[in-house]
Tab-separated table of C-alpha atoms in Angstrom:
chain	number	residue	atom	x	y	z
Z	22	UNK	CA	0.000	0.000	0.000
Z	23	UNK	CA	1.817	3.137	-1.236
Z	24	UNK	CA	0.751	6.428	1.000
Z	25	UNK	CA	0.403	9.411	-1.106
Z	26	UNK	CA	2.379	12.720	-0.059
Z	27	UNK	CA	1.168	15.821	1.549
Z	28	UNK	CA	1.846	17.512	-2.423
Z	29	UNK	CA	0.186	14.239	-4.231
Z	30	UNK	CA	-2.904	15.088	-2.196
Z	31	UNK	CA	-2.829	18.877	-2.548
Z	32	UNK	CA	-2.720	18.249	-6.642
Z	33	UNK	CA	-5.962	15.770	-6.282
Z	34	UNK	CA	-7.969	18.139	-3.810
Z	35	UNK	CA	-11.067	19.438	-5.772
Z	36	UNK	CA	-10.227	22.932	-6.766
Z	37	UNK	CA	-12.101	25.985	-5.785
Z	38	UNK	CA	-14.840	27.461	-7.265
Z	39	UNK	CA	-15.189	30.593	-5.272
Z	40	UNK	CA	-13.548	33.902	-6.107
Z	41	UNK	CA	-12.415	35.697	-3.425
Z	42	UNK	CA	-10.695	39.682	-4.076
Z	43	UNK	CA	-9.218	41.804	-1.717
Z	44	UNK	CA	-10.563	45.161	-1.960
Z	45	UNK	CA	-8.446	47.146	0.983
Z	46	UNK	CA	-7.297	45.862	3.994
Z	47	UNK	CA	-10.780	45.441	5.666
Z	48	UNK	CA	-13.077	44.518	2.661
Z	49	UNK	CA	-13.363	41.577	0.215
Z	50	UNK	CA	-15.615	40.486	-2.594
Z	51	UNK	CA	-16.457	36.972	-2.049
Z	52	UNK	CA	-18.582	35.672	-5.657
Z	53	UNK	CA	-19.578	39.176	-6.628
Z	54	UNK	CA	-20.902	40.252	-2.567
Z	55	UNK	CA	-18.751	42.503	-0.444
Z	56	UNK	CA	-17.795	41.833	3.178
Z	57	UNK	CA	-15.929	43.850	5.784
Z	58	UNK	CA	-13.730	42.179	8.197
Z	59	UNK	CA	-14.593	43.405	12.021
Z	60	UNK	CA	-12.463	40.972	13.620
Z	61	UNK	CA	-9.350	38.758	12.436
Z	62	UNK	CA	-8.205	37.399	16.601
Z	63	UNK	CA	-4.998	35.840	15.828
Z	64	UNK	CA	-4.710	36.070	12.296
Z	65	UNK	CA	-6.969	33.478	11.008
Z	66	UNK	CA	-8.366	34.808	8.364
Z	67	UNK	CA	-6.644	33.222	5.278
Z	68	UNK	CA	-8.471	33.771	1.505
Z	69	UNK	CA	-7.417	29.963	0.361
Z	70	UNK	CA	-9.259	28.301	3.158
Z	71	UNK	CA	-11.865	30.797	3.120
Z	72	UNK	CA	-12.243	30.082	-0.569
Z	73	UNK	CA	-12.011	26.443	-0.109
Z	74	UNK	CA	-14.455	26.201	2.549
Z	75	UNK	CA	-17.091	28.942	1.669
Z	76	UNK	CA	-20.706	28.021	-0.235
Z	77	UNK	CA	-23.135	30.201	-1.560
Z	78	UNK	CA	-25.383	29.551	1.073
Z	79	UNK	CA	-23.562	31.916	3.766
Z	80	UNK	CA	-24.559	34.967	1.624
Z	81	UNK	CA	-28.200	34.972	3.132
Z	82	UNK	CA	-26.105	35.926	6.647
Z	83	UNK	CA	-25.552	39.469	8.355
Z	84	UNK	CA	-22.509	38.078	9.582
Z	85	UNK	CA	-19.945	34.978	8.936
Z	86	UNK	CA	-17.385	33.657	11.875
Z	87	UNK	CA	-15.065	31.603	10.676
Z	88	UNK	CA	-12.534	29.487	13.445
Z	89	UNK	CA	-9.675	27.195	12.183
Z	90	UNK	CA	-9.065	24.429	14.727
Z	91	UNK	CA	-6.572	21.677	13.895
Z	92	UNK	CA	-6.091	23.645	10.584
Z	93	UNK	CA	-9.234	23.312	9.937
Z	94	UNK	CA	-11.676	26.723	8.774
Z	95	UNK	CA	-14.932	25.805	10.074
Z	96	UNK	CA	-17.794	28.764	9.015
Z	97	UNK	CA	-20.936	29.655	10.839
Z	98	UNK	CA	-23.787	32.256	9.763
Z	99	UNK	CA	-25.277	34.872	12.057
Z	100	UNK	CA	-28.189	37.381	11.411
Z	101	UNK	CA	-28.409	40.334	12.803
Z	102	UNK	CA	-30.627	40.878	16.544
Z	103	UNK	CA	-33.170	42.583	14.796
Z	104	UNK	CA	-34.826	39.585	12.708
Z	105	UNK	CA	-37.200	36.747	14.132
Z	106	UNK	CA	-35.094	33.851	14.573
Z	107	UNK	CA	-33.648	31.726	16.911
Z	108	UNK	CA	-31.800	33.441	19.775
Z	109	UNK	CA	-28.578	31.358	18.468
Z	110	UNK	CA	-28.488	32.507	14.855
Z	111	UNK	CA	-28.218	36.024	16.581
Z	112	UNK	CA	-24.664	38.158	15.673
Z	113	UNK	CA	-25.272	39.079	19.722
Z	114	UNK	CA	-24.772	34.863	20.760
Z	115	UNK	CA	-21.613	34.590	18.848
Z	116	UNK	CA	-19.497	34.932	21.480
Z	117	UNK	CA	-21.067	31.886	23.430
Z	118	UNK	CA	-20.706	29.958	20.025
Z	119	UNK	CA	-17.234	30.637	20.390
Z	120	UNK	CA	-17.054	29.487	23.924
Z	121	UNK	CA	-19.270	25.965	23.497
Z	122	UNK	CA	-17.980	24.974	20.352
Z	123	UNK	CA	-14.720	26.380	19.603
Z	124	UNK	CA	-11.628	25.681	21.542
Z	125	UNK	CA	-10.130	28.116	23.821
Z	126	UNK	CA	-8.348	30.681	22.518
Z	127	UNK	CA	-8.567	29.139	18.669
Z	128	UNK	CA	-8.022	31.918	15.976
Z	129	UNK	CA	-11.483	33.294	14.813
Z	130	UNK	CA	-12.305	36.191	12.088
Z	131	UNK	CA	-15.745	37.632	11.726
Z	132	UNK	CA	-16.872	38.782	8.303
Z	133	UNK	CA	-19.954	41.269	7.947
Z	134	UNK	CA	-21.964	40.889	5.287
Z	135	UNK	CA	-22.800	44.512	3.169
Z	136	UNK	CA	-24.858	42.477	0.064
Z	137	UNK	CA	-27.197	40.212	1.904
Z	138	UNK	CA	-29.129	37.996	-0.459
Z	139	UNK	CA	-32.278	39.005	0.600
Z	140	UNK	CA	-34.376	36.678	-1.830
Z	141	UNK	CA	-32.171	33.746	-0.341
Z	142	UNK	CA	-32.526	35.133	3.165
Z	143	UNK	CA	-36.828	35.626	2.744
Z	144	UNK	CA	-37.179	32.274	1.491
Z	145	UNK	CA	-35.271	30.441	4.576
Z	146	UNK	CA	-37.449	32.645	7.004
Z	147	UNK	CA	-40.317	31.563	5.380
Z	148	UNK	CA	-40.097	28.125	5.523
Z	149	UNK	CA	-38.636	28.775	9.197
Z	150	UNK	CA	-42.227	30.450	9.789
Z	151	UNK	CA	-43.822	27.277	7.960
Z	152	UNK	CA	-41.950	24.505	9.822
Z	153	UNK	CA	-42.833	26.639	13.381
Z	154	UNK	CA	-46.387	26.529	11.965
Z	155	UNK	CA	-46.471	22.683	11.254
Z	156	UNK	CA	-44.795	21.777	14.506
Z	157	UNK	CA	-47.498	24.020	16.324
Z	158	UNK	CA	-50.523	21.973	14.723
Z	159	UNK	CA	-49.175	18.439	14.860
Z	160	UNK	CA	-48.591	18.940	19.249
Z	161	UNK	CA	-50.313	16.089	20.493
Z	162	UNK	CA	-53.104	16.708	22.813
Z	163	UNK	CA	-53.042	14.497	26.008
Z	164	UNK	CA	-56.136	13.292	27.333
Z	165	UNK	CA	-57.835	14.297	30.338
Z	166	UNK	CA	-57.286	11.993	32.827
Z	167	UNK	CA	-59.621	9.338	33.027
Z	168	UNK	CA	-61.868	10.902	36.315
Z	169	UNK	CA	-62.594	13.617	34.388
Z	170	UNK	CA	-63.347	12.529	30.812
Z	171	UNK	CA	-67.115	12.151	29.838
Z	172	UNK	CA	-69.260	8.590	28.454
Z	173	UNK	CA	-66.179	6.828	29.687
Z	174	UNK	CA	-65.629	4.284	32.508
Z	175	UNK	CA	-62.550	2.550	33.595
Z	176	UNK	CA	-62.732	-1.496	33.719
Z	177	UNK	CA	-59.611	-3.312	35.846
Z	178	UNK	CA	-59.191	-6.946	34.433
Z	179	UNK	CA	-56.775	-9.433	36.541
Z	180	UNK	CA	-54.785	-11.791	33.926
Z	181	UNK	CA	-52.586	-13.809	36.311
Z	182	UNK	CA	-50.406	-11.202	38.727
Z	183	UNK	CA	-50.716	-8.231	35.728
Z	184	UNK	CA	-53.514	-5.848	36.113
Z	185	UNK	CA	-54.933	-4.111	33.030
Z	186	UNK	CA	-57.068	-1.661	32.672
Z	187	UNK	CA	-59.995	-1.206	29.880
Z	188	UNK	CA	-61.076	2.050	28.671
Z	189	UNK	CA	-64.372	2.023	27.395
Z	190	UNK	CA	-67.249	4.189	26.050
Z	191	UNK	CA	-70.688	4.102	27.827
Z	192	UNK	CA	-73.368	3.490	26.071
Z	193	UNK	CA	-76.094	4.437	27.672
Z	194	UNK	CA	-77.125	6.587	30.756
Z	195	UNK	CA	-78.432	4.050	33.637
């Protein structure tokens, strides 16, 4: 079994489809949308992984944060506090996102986005609206408990040393 080298493998990685240009020292154009950099903690922002790792999706976010663990660039997508979502996909909970999930003290950058794709962006909190919707009319109902449901009685059956109980309707008023 012949192990490829660190080169071999750079040559067969998949090569990048994203277009990244650096406007100034704070400002990029990622695929045709410009982004300011408001934080780069240790360095870590780096165009190649950036480009590598970066999908067309992220341009429906206020704001990108990008950590590198292991030398790894891992990218997550924050809106800003003013929209209805989840108190997590807030720009104001990124700093506990950086405490639960990255390590401690790992390089992080934070990218602001300055041409949201709002027609991307709508249609996610749409069917973020929808899916709330759904979940809110499929919540199973319990029943009352059995003392205080109506035309029902309670039967207890012995089968050996279990005890079951029947729930039935009543059929008539006695």
């Amino acid at each position: 079994m012949t192990h490829k080298t660190p080169e071999e493998l750079e040559e067969m990685r998949r090569p990048s489809v994203n277009t990244i240009d650096r406007i100034s020292e704070n400002e990029i154009i990622i695929n045709g949308h410009l982004y300011e950099i408001l934080q780069n903690y240790r360095e870590a922002f780096d165009v190649e992984q950036l480009a590598d790792r970066f999908v067309n999706l992220f341009s429906r976010y206020d704001y990108i944060v990008g950590d590198v663990e292991s030398n790894q660039l891992r990218l997550k997508g924050f809106y800003k506090d003013q929209l209805e979502v989840r108190n997590e996909l807030k720009i104001s909970s990124f700093q506990d996102y950086l405490y639960e999930v990255c390590g401690f003290g790992s390089p992080y950058f934070v990218l602001q986005n300055k041409d949201i794709n709002e027609r991307a962006r709508s249609r996610w909190l749409k069917e973020q609206e929808k899916n709330k919707q759904e979940k809110k009319g499929s919540e199973v109902r319990h029943k009352e408990s059995v003392n205080k449901r109506k035309n029902e009685f309670v039967k207890s059956v012995n089968k050996g040393k279990r005890r079951t109980f029947k729930i039935r309707e009543k059929r008539g008023q006695k």
